[in-house]
């Protein structure tokens, strides 16, 4: 199998995902928030590209029945119920609920990949082993799509893609081809693998989150293999895989 | 000083180069061809975004006075005098000549950077030391712009940017800040630094050039520190720096 990676959201085109299994990676912080929400019993998470679209649709058809979730510039969107901190997605608030979610980077990347990919899942450090198993057992080529930060490269997504590629390769010896972008991701991961919390504290995106008072989320997002949840996208909605 | 890097041509916007010194890197092969041309006595190299523009202007104003140079898909453009192999830019053919040049990646990146940068030079493995000295002595922040391959990432440009960043940092100890993209470039360079010819033979762009019979250029483009030539761009024209 070939493991391709899109390190850079502005360069990703849906044809790169055509016929492949895709894992969208948004370490800070959509991956962790979405995994937490489904772990804690959210019924489903519908993705929106813009806050305006989510607000308009809720006002016209579903007022009160859903929680509006997401961020712009790292902060909760005015009028929304929940932001993009995994700490906000606890069971008391989430269980049985329908979430409508929009983030600057992650939700857009998922919707773009879903146009052409055979399957789209969400991956982060938290569900690393489960995401790797899903991609391996599904068979065929895959692409690891880094959501980035406002259209730009992000080091932490690349490192997470590199870890995922290493895990897949370790479990499918001798049959994996890594593209140049995947090799780059692997080199970044190897550099930081003994200190993922340090990576998240020091990278540009992590420093920006600390500056707006969201630094408490960084250690949460660095925790590896804590969840077996694999969110999968179908028709713009994320649910637990095979549920 | 801050050393920024643009690893992904599709994501580079002129505002990233605003007020900085910019080095455009197109290892395969525009950097080597342009350095060879000026090394061997070309008078100047005017850059064009498209072959059509170069052909139209020569037909209307300068027929016979210039050599049309460049490639599309790695191959010499029909009707052009010279392709984009450094081996074609020897002194017998080039000395005293005016060249009009267009390549898929390099010439576009230079013209884009030149809209906003304080200075734009061409760097490759061949003029590494001279390029580093130019950026250091100029002072202020700089950006290393990887030309890539048809809008996409290229491993060899990233490695070259990483080498350039390492050289600059080694000569300006304690005062260099590397952005996340520059750190990525440095990690790629460190992985390949003992085998740059192997990098160029094995990377996706190098393999594509071998497939169209251009493999002989790869070792040429891997040679480091062979030239003191620093091509600098002013109003769309490359000349020897300070000449």
Short mmCIF file of C-alpha atoms in Angstrom, two decimals:
data_model
loop_
_atom_site.label_atom_id
_atom_site.label_comp_id
_atom_site.label_asym_id
_atom_site.label_seq_id
_atom_site.Cartn_x
_atom_site.Cartn_y
_atom_site.Cartn_z
CA UNK A 1 0.00 0.00 0.00
CA UNK A 2 1.00 3.61 -0.50
CA UNK A 3 0.73 6.07 2.38
CA UNK A 4 0.45 9.60 1.02
CA UNK A 5 0.26 12.71 3.18
CA UNK A 6 -1.04 16.20 2.57
CA UNK A 7 1.06 18.36 4.85
CA UNK A 8 -0.34 21.58 3.63
CA UNK A 9 -4.07 22.37 3.48
CA UNK A 10 -3.82 25.05 0.77
CA UNK A 11 -2.23 22.47 -1.51
CA UNK A 12 -4.74 19.68 -0.90
CA UNK A 13 -7.10 18.94 -3.74
CA UNK A 14 -9.90 16.35 -3.51
CA UNK A 15 -8.38 14.33 -6.38
CA UNK A 16 -5.48 13.42 -4.11
CA UNK A 17 -7.91 11.45 -1.95
CA UNK A 18 -9.72 9.76 -4.84
CA UNK A 19 -10.49 6.15 -4.00
CA UNK A 20 -8.31 6.18 -0.88
CA UNK A 21 -8.98 5.85 2.82
CA UNK A 22 -8.36 9.26 4.36
CA UNK A 23 -7.48 10.20 7.92
CA UNK A 24 -7.94 13.88 8.73
CA UNK A 25 -5.63 15.11 11.49
CA UNK A 26 -6.26 18.31 13.44
CA UNK A 27 -4.25 17.86 16.63
CA UNK A 28 -5.05 21.35 17.97
CA UNK A 29 -7.84 20.72 18.70
CA UNK A 30 -10.68 19.38 16.56
CA UNK A 31 -9.44 15.78 16.55
CA UNK A 32 -9.41 15.66 20.37
CA UNK A 33 -12.76 17.46 20.71
CA UNK A 34 -14.52 15.18 18.21
CA UNK A 35 -13.04 12.03 19.75
CA UNK A 36 -14.10 13.24 23.24
CA UNK A 37 -17.63 14.02 22.03
CA UNK A 38 -18.20 10.57 20.54
CA UNK A 39 -16.43 8.89 23.47
CA UNK A 40 -18.87 10.65 25.80
CA UNK A 41 -21.99 9.64 23.95
CA UNK A 42 -22.77 12.33 21.39
CA UNK A 43 -25.28 10.91 18.92
CA UNK A 44 -23.73 12.49 15.87
CA UNK A 45 -21.65 15.49 14.80
CA UNK A 46 -22.72 17.33 11.68
CA UNK A 47 -19.92 19.39 10.10
CA UNK A 48 -20.32 22.89 8.69
CA UNK A 49 -17.86 24.96 6.73
CA UNK A 50 -19.00 28.25 8.23
CA UNK A 51 -20.63 29.38 11.49
CA UNK A 52 -23.18 31.37 9.50
CA UNK A 53 -24.45 28.24 7.75
CA UNK A 54 -24.86 26.40 11.06
CA UNK A 55 -26.67 29.33 12.71
CA UNK A 56 -29.00 29.84 9.75
CA UNK A 57 -29.99 26.18 9.56
CA UNK A 58 -30.56 25.89 13.31
CA UNK A 59 -32.69 29.02 13.38
CA UNK A 60 -34.88 27.75 10.56
CA UNK A 61 -35.28 24.10 11.42
CA UNK A 62 -33.76 22.74 14.56
CA UNK A 63 -33.69 25.39 17.25
CA UNK A 64 -33.01 23.89 20.65
CA UNK A 65 -32.49 20.38 19.33
CA UNK A 66 -28.78 20.70 18.68
CA UNK A 67 -25.67 22.12 20.31
CA UNK A 68 -23.68 24.53 18.16
CA UNK A 69 -19.98 23.81 18.63
CA UNK A 70 -16.76 25.22 17.24
CA UNK A 71 -14.28 28.03 17.06
CA UNK A 72 -12.82 30.80 15.00
CA UNK A 73 -9.38 32.13 15.91
CA UNK A 74 -9.27 29.46 18.63
CA UNK A 75 -12.21 31.01 20.51
CA UNK A 76 -15.84 29.95 20.89
CA UNK A 77 -17.99 31.52 18.21
CA UNK A 78 -20.47 34.15 19.52
CA UNK A 79 -23.89 32.55 19.92
CA UNK A 80 -22.45 29.02 20.00
CA UNK A 81 -22.97 26.66 22.94
CA UNK A 82 -19.52 25.09 23.05
CA UNK A 83 -16.04 26.00 21.76
CA UNK A 84 -13.28 23.71 20.53
CA UNK A 85 -11.68 22.66 23.82
CA UNK A 86 -11.87 18.90 24.48
CA UNK A 87 -12.57 19.77 28.13
CA UNK A 88 -15.98 21.12 27.07
CA UNK A 89 -17.09 17.78 25.62
CA UNK A 90 -17.72 15.92 28.90
CA UNK A 91 -20.53 13.32 29.26
CA UNK A 92 -22.86 15.52 31.35
CA UNK A 93 -23.20 17.99 28.54
CA UNK A 94 -22.84 15.76 25.51
CA UNK A 95 -24.49 12.39 26.05
CA UNK A 96 -27.28 11.71 23.54
CA UNK A 97 -26.91 15.12 21.92
CA UNK A 98 -26.64 16.10 18.28
CA UNK A 99 -23.71 18.46 17.71
CA UNK A 100 -23.26 20.86 14.84
CA UNK A 101 -19.56 21.60 14.56
CA UNK A 102 -17.38 24.04 12.64
CA UNK A 103 -13.67 24.72 13.15
CA UNK A 104 -11.22 26.81 11.18
CA UNK A 105 -9.25 23.89 9.88
CA UNK A 106 -10.60 20.45 10.73
CA UNK A 107 -14.20 20.51 9.61
CA UNK A 108 -13.26 22.04 6.27
CA UNK A 109 -10.59 19.42 5.63
CA UNK A 110 -13.02 16.58 6.37
CA UNK A 111 -15.71 17.94 4.05
CA UNK A 112 -13.15 18.45 1.27
CA UNK A 113 -11.73 14.92 1.60
CA UNK A 114 -15.21 13.38 1.78
CA UNK A 115 -15.94 14.49 -1.78
CA UNK A 116 -13.66 11.80 -3.22
CA UNK A 117 -12.26 9.48 -0.54
CA UNK A 118 -13.52 5.93 -0.07
CA UNK A 119 -13.61 6.51 3.68
CA UNK A 120 -12.82 9.50 5.91
CA UNK A 121 -11.91 9.09 9.56
CA UNK A 122 -10.62 11.49 12.20
CA UNK A 123 -7.23 10.78 13.76
CA UNK A 124 -5.25 12.38 16.55
CA UNK A 125 -2.70 11.27 19.10
CA UNK A 126 -5.59 10.16 21.34
CA UNK A 127 -6.95 7.45 19.02
CA UNK A 128 -3.68 6.62 17.24
CA UNK A 129 -3.79 2.82 17.56
CA UNK A 130 -7.47 2.58 16.64
CA UNK A 131 -7.02 4.86 13.62
CA UNK A 132 -4.02 2.85 12.41
CA UNK A 133 -5.95 -0.43 12.76
CA UNK A 134 -8.86 1.01 10.79
CA UNK A 135 -6.65 2.11 7.90
CA UNK A 136 -4.77 -1.20 7.84
CA UNK A 137 -7.81 -3.45 8.03
CA UNK A 138 -9.63 -1.46 5.35
CA UNK A 139 -6.83 -2.21 2.89
CA UNK A 140 -5.78 -0.17 -0.14
CA UNK A 141 -3.95 3.14 -0.31
CA UNK A 142 -4.46 5.85 2.24
CA UNK A 143 -3.83 9.57 2.63
CA UNK A 144 -3.16 11.39 5.88
CA UNK A 145 -4.56 14.89 5.60
CA UNK A 146 -3.13 17.52 7.93
CA UNK A 147 -5.75 20.17 8.64
CA UNK A 148 -3.09 22.80 9.40
CA UNK A 149 -3.72 26.23 10.83
CA UNK A 150 -5.73 28.71 8.81
CA UNK A 151 -4.56 27.31 5.51
CA UNK A 152 -0.94 26.99 6.59
CA UNK A 153 1.40 24.20 7.63
CA UNK A 154 1.31 22.97 11.20
CA UNK A 155 4.13 21.03 12.77
CA UNK A 156 1.93 19.12 15.22
CA UNK A 157 -0.38 17.73 12.53
CA UNK A 158 2.65 16.66 10.50
CA UNK A 159 4.16 14.89 13.53
CA UNK A 160 0.87 13.09 14.18
CA UNK A 161 0.69 12.01 10.52
CA UNK A 162 4.26 10.73 10.84
CA UNK A 163 3.36 8.70 13.92
CA UNK A 164 0.35 7.23 12.15
CA UNK A 165 2.48 6.32 9.11
CA UNK A 166 5.08 4.66 11.37
CA UNK A 167 2.36 2.65 13.13
CA UNK A 168 0.85 1.51 9.82
CA UNK A 169 4.24 0.61 8.40
CA UNK A 170 5.24 -1.32 11.52
CA UNK A 171 2.15 -3.49 11.19
CA UNK A 172 2.37 -4.03 7.42
CA UNK A 173 6.09 -4.77 7.00
CA UNK A 174 7.60 -4.73 3.55
CA UNK A 175 4.54 -3.58 1.68
CA UNK A 176 4.32 0.12 2.49
CA UNK A 177 5.45 2.86 0.14
CA UNK A 178 5.82 6.31 1.71
CA UNK A 179 5.57 9.40 -0.48
CA UNK A 180 7.99 12.30 0.00
CA UNK A 181 5.43 14.18 2.12
CA UNK A 182 4.89 11.11 4.30
CA UNK A 183 8.64 10.70 4.76
CA UNK A 184 8.77 14.34 5.85
CA UNK A 185 6.03 13.69 8.40
CA UNK A 186 7.92 10.66 9.72
CA UNK A 187 11.13 12.69 10.14
CA UNK A 188 9.22 15.32 12.14
CA UNK A 189 7.60 12.65 14.32
CA UNK A 190 10.93 10.94 15.03
CA UNK A 191 12.40 14.26 16.14
CA UNK A 192 9.64 14.85 18.69
CA UNK A 193 8.53 11.33 19.61
CA UNK A 194 9.99 11.38 23.12
CA UNK A 195 8.33 14.69 23.99
CA UNK A 196 4.94 15.17 22.37
CA UNK A 197 3.79 17.57 25.14
CA UNK A 198 6.91 19.66 24.45
CA UNK A 199 6.08 19.67 20.72
CA UNK A 200 2.58 21.01 21.41
CA UNK A 201 3.82 23.61 23.89
CA UNK A 202 6.54 24.85 21.54
CA UNK A 203 5.00 24.74 18.08
CA UNK A 204 3.57 27.90 16.53
CA UNK A 205 -0.04 26.76 16.87
CA UNK A 206 0.47 25.75 20.51
CA UNK A 207 2.07 29.09 21.36
CA UNK A 208 -0.86 30.90 19.75
CA UNK A 209 -3.34 28.89 21.86
CA UNK A 210 -1.35 29.65 25.02
CA UNK A 211 -1.53 33.34 24.18
CA UNK A 212 -5.34 33.24 24.14
CA UNK A 213 -5.53 31.28 27.39
CA UNK A 214 -6.10 27.82 25.91
CA UNK A 215 -2.78 26.36 27.03
CA UNK A 216 -4.52 23.90 29.35
CA UNK A 217 -5.69 21.93 26.30
CA UNK A 218 -2.21 21.22 24.99
CA UNK A 219 -1.34 18.37 27.35
CA UNK A 220 -4.76 16.80 26.73
CA UNK A 221 -4.16 16.82 22.98
CA UNK A 222 -0.73 15.17 23.41
CA UNK A 223 -2.09 12.10 25.23
CA UNK A 224 -1.60 9.05 23.02
CA UNK A 225 -3.73 5.91 22.64
CA UNK A 226 -6.27 6.86 25.29
CA UNK A 227 -9.36 6.13 23.17
CA UNK A 228 -10.61 3.43 20.84
CA UNK A 229 -13.06 5.85 19.22
CA UNK A 230 -12.75 6.24 15.45
CA UNK A 231 -15.03 9.00 14.13
CA UNK A 232 -16.04 8.33 10.52
CA UNK A 233 -17.71 10.78 8.15
CA UNK A 234 -20.71 9.96 5.99
CA UNK A 235 -22.66 12.67 4.16
CA UNK A 236 -21.17 15.43 6.30
CA UNK A 237 -21.92 13.67 9.60
CA UNK A 238 -19.41 12.09 11.97
CA UNK A 239 -20.43 9.01 13.93
CA UNK A 240 -18.63 6.15 15.64
CA UNK A 241 -17.26 3.84 12.98
CA UNK A 242 -19.65 0.93 12.30
CA UNK A 243 -22.35 2.36 14.54
CA UNK B 1 16.93 37.32 12.75
CA UNK B 2 14.05 35.05 11.79
CA UNK B 3 14.49 32.47 9.05
CA UNK B 4 11.12 31.56 7.60
CA UNK B 5 10.58 28.96 4.88
CA UNK B 6 7.81 28.39 2.37
CA UNK B 7 7.84 24.64 1.79
CA UNK B 8 4.69 24.58 -0.35
CA UNK B 9 4.41 26.76 -3.42
CA UNK B 10 0.61 26.62 -3.49
CA UNK B 11 0.58 28.19 -0.05
CA UNK B 12 3.09 30.96 -0.66
CA UNK B 13 1.63 34.43 -0.72
CA UNK B 14 3.70 37.54 -1.50
CA UNK B 15 2.90 39.05 1.92
CA UNK B 16 5.03 36.33 3.53
CA UNK B 17 8.08 37.86 1.82
CA UNK B 18 7.20 41.48 2.65
CA UNK B 19 10.31 43.41 3.63
CA UNK B 20 12.47 40.27 3.83
CA UNK B 21 15.42 38.96 1.89
CA UNK B 22 14.18 35.98 -0.12
CA UNK B 23 16.10 33.04 -1.55
CA UNK B 24 14.21 31.05 -4.16
CA UNK B 25 15.28 27.40 -4.33
CA UNK B 26 14.56 25.17 -7.32
CA UNK B 27 17.10 22.37 -7.01
CA UNK B 28 15.74 20.42 -10.00
CA UNK B 29 16.82 22.27 -12.03
CA UNK B 30 16.30 26.00 -12.47
CA UNK B 31 18.69 27.01 -9.69
CA UNK B 32 21.56 25.05 -11.27
CA UNK B 33 20.74 26.23 -14.81
CA UNK B 34 20.55 29.89 -13.81
CA UNK B 35 23.75 29.70 -11.75
CA UNK B 36 25.53 27.98 -14.68
CA UNK B 37 24.29 30.61 -17.14
CA UNK B 38 25.59 33.55 -15.10
CA UNK B 39 28.79 31.66 -14.21
CA UNK B 40 29.41 31.23 -17.92
CA UNK B 41 28.91 34.83 -18.88
CA UNK B 42 25.23 35.32 -19.72
CA UNK B 43 24.53 39.06 -19.75
CA UNK B 44 21.13 38.78 -18.09
CA UNK B 45 18.21 36.39 -17.67
CA UNK B 46 14.72 37.82 -18.04
CA UNK B 47 12.05 35.69 -16.39
CA UNK B 48 8.65 34.91 -17.89
CA UNK B 49 5.68 33.19 -16.29
CA UNK B 50 4.59 31.51 -19.52
CA UNK B 51 6.28 30.32 -22.73
CA UNK B 52 3.58 32.09 -24.77
CA UNK B 53 4.51 35.47 -23.29
CA UNK B 54 8.19 34.95 -24.07
CA UNK B 55 7.51 33.83 -27.65
CA UNK B 56 5.11 36.72 -28.32
CA UNK B 57 7.52 39.35 -27.06
CA UNK B 58 10.47 37.92 -28.96
CA UNK B 59 8.50 37.75 -32.18
CA UNK B 60 7.41 41.36 -31.86
CA UNK B 61 10.54 43.05 -30.61
CA UNK B 62 13.67 41.08 -30.18
CA UNK B 63 13.83 38.27 -32.69
CA UNK B 64 17.30 36.79 -32.90
CA UNK B 65 18.71 38.92 -30.12
CA UNK B 66 17.84 36.54 -27.30
CA UNK B 67 17.91 32.85 -26.50
CA UNK B 68 14.61 31.38 -25.36
CA UNK B 69 15.24 28.99 -22.48
CA UNK B 70 13.12 26.80 -20.26
CA UNK B 71 10.93 23.77 -19.82
CA UNK B 72 7.48 22.43 -19.29
CA UNK B 73 7.07 18.92 -17.89
CA UNK B 74 10.87 18.79 -17.62
CA UNK B 75 11.34 19.03 -21.39
CA UNK B 76 12.52 21.84 -23.66
CA UNK B 77 9.60 23.91 -24.87
CA UNK B 78 8.87 23.56 -28.62
CA UNK B 79 10.41 26.52 -30.46
CA UNK B 80 12.81 27.28 -27.61
CA UNK B 81 16.60 27.31 -28.05
CA UNK B 82 17.58 25.71 -24.75
CA UNK B 83 15.85 23.53 -22.11
CA UNK B 84 16.38 23.47 -18.37
CA UNK B 85 19.41 21.21 -18.11
CA UNK B 86 22.46 22.91 -16.56
CA UNK B 87 24.58 21.03 -19.12
CA UNK B 88 23.07 23.23 -21.86
CA UNK B 89 24.33 26.44 -20.29
CA UNK B 90 28.02 26.10 -21.21
CA UNK B 91 30.18 29.15 -22.07
CA UNK B 92 30.30 28.54 -25.82
CA UNK B 93 26.59 28.99 -26.15
CA UNK B 94 25.89 31.45 -23.37
CA UNK B 95 28.67 34.03 -23.07
CA UNK B 96 27.45 37.58 -23.61
CA UNK B 97 23.92 36.45 -24.43
CA UNK B 98 20.58 37.66 -23.16
CA UNK B 99 18.42 34.76 -22.01
CA UNK B 100 14.64 34.72 -21.67
CA UNK B 101 13.76 31.97 -19.23
CA UNK B 102 10.59 30.23 -18.07
CA UNK B 103 10.33 27.10 -15.95
CA UNK B 104 7.33 25.38 -14.38
CA UNK B 105 8.28 26.21 -10.84
CA UNK B 106 11.33 28.44 -10.41
CA UNK B 107 10.63 31.46 -12.58
CA UNK B 108 7.10 31.80 -11.24
CA UNK B 109 8.30 31.65 -7.63
CA UNK B 110 10.90 34.37 -8.24
CA UNK B 111 8.40 36.72 -9.88
CA UNK B 112 5.90 36.18 -7.07
CA UNK B 113 8.48 36.84 -4.34
CA UNK B 114 9.83 39.88 -6.15
CA UNK B 115 6.52 41.71 -5.69
CA UNK B 116 7.19 42.27 -2.00
CA UNK B 117 10.65 41.11 -0.93
CA UNK B 118 13.48 43.53 -0.20
CA UNK B 119 15.82 41.34 -2.21
CA UNK B 120 15.37 38.10 -4.19
CA UNK B 121 18.27 35.78 -4.91
CA UNK B 122 18.50 32.28 -6.39
CA UNK B 123 19.96 29.53 -4.22
CA UNK B 124 20.80 25.90 -4.83
CA UNK B 125 23.30 23.40 -3.50
CA UNK B 126 25.83 24.77 -6.03
CA UNK B 127 26.06 28.29 -4.59
CA UNK B 128 25.14 27.42 -0.98
CA UNK B 129 27.99 29.26 0.79
CA UNK B 130 27.65 32.37 -1.38
CA UNK B 131 23.89 32.48 -0.91
CA UNK B 132 24.22 32.10 2.86
CA UNK B 133 26.79 34.91 3.01
CA UNK B 134 24.52 37.18 0.98
CA UNK B 135 21.55 36.63 3.30
CA UNK B 136 23.68 37.07 6.44
CA UNK B 137 25.51 40.21 5.30
CA UNK B 138 22.27 41.81 4.12
CA UNK B 139 20.87 41.59 7.64
CA UNK B 140 17.21 41.41 8.69
CA UNK B 141 14.74 38.56 8.34
CA UNK B 142 14.78 36.19 5.43
CA UNK B 143 12.50 33.66 3.79
CA UNK B 144 13.60 30.56 1.90
CA UNK B 145 11.08 29.86 -0.84
CA UNK B 146 10.92 26.33 -2.18
CA UNK B 147 9.76 26.38 -5.80
CA UNK B 148 8.40 22.84 -5.57
CA UNK B 149 7.11 20.75 -8.43
CA UNK B 150 4.04 21.93 -10.28
CA UNK B 151 2.54 23.57 -7.23
CA UNK B 152 3.38 20.71 -4.88
CA UNK B 153 5.94 19.98 -2.20
CA UNK B 154 9.38 18.80 -3.22
CA UNK B 155 11.72 17.04 -0.84
CA UNK B 156 14.91 18.23 -2.53
CA UNK B 157 14.00 21.93 -2.31
CA UNK B 158 13.11 21.48 1.36
CA UNK B 159 16.46 19.77 2.05
CA UNK B 160 18.31 22.59 0.31
CA UNK B 161 16.38 25.18 2.34
CA UNK B 162 17.32 23.24 5.47
CA UNK B 163 20.99 23.29 4.54
CA UNK B 164 20.84 27.02 3.88
CA UNK B 165 19.14 27.62 7.24
CA UNK B 166 21.79 25.52 9.01
CA UNK B 167 24.58 27.50 7.31
CA UNK B 168 23.01 30.83 8.25
CA UNK B 169 22.41 29.73 11.83
CA UNK B 170 25.96 28.40 12.19
CA UNK B 171 27.35 31.78 11.21
CA UNK B 172 24.97 33.87 13.32
CA UNK B 173 24.99 31.96 16.61
CA UNK B 174 22.35 32.69 19.20
CA UNK B 175 20.37 35.19 17.21
CA UNK B 176 18.45 33.00 14.74
CA UNK B 177 14.81 32.06 15.17
CA UNK B 178 13.59 29.23 12.94
CA UNK B 179 9.89 28.96 12.11
CA UNK B 180 8.15 25.55 12.15
CA UNK B 181 8.53 25.24 8.38
CA UNK B 182 12.25 26.04 8.62
CA UNK B 183 12.70 23.45 11.37
CA UNK B 184 11.00 20.92 9.08
CA UNK B 185 13.43 21.80 6.29
CA UNK B 186 16.37 21.38 8.69
CA UNK B 187 15.15 17.92 9.79
CA UNK B 188 14.91 16.83 6.14
CA UNK B 189 18.39 18.17 5.39
CA UNK B 190 19.92 16.41 8.40
CA UNK B 191 18.40 13.11 7.26
CA UNK B 192 20.00 13.37 3.82
CA UNK B 193 23.11 15.45 4.43
CA UNK B 194 25.58 12.60 3.92
CA UNK B 195 24.05 11.56 0.61
CA UNK B 196 22.68 14.48 -1.40
CA UNK B 197 23.13 12.59 -4.72
CA UNK B 198 21.05 9.75 -3.22
CA UNK B 199 18.37 12.25 -2.20
CA UNK B 200 18.12 13.60 -5.76
CA UNK B 201 18.11 10.11 -7.31
CA UNK B 202 15.42 8.85 -4.94
CA UNK B 203 13.03 11.76 -4.48
CA UNK B 204 9.81 11.92 -6.50
CA UNK B 205 11.00 14.79 -8.69
CA UNK B 206 14.33 13.06 -9.38
CA UNK B 207 12.60 9.82 -10.34
CA UNK B 208 10.32 11.73 -12.71
CA UNK B 209 13.34 13.35 -14.39
CA UNK B 210 15.05 9.97 -14.75
CA UNK B 211 11.94 8.62 -16.43
CA UNK B 212 12.14 11.29 -19.14
CA UNK B 213 15.87 10.73 -19.70
CA UNK B 214 17.17 13.67 -17.64
CA UNK B 215 18.82 11.56 -14.95
CA UNK B 216 22.28 12.79 -15.93
CA UNK B 217 21.44 16.20 -14.43
CA UNK B 218 20.81 14.87 -10.94
CA UNK B 219 24.43 14.52 -9.85
CA UNK B 220 25.21 17.97 -11.27
CA UNK B 221 22.43 19.52 -9.18
CA UNK B 222 23.71 17.79 -6.00
CA UNK B 223 27.20 19.35 -6.20
CA UNK B 224 27.63 21.74 -3.26
CA UNK B 225 29.58 24.99 -3.03
CA UNK B 226 30.99 24.85 -6.55
CA UNK B 227 30.09 28.43 -7.48
CA UNK B 228 30.31 31.90 -5.96
CA UNK B 229 27.59 33.17 -8.30
CA UNK B 230 24.55 34.74 -6.62
CA UNK B 231 21.82 35.55 -9.15
CA UNK B 232 19.70 38.47 -7.95
CA UNK B 233 16.38 39.59 -9.40
CA UNK B 234 15.50 43.19 -10.20
CA UNK B 235 12.43 44.10 -12.23
CA UNK B 236 12.03 40.56 -13.53
CA UNK B 237 15.66 40.22 -14.61
CA UNK B 238 18.36 38.08 -13.01
CA UNK B 239 21.93 39.34 -12.98
CA UNK B 240 25.04 38.67 -10.93
CA UNK B 241 24.61 40.31 -7.55
CA UNK B 242 26.22 43.78 -7.47
CA UNK B 243 27.07 43.73 -11.16
#
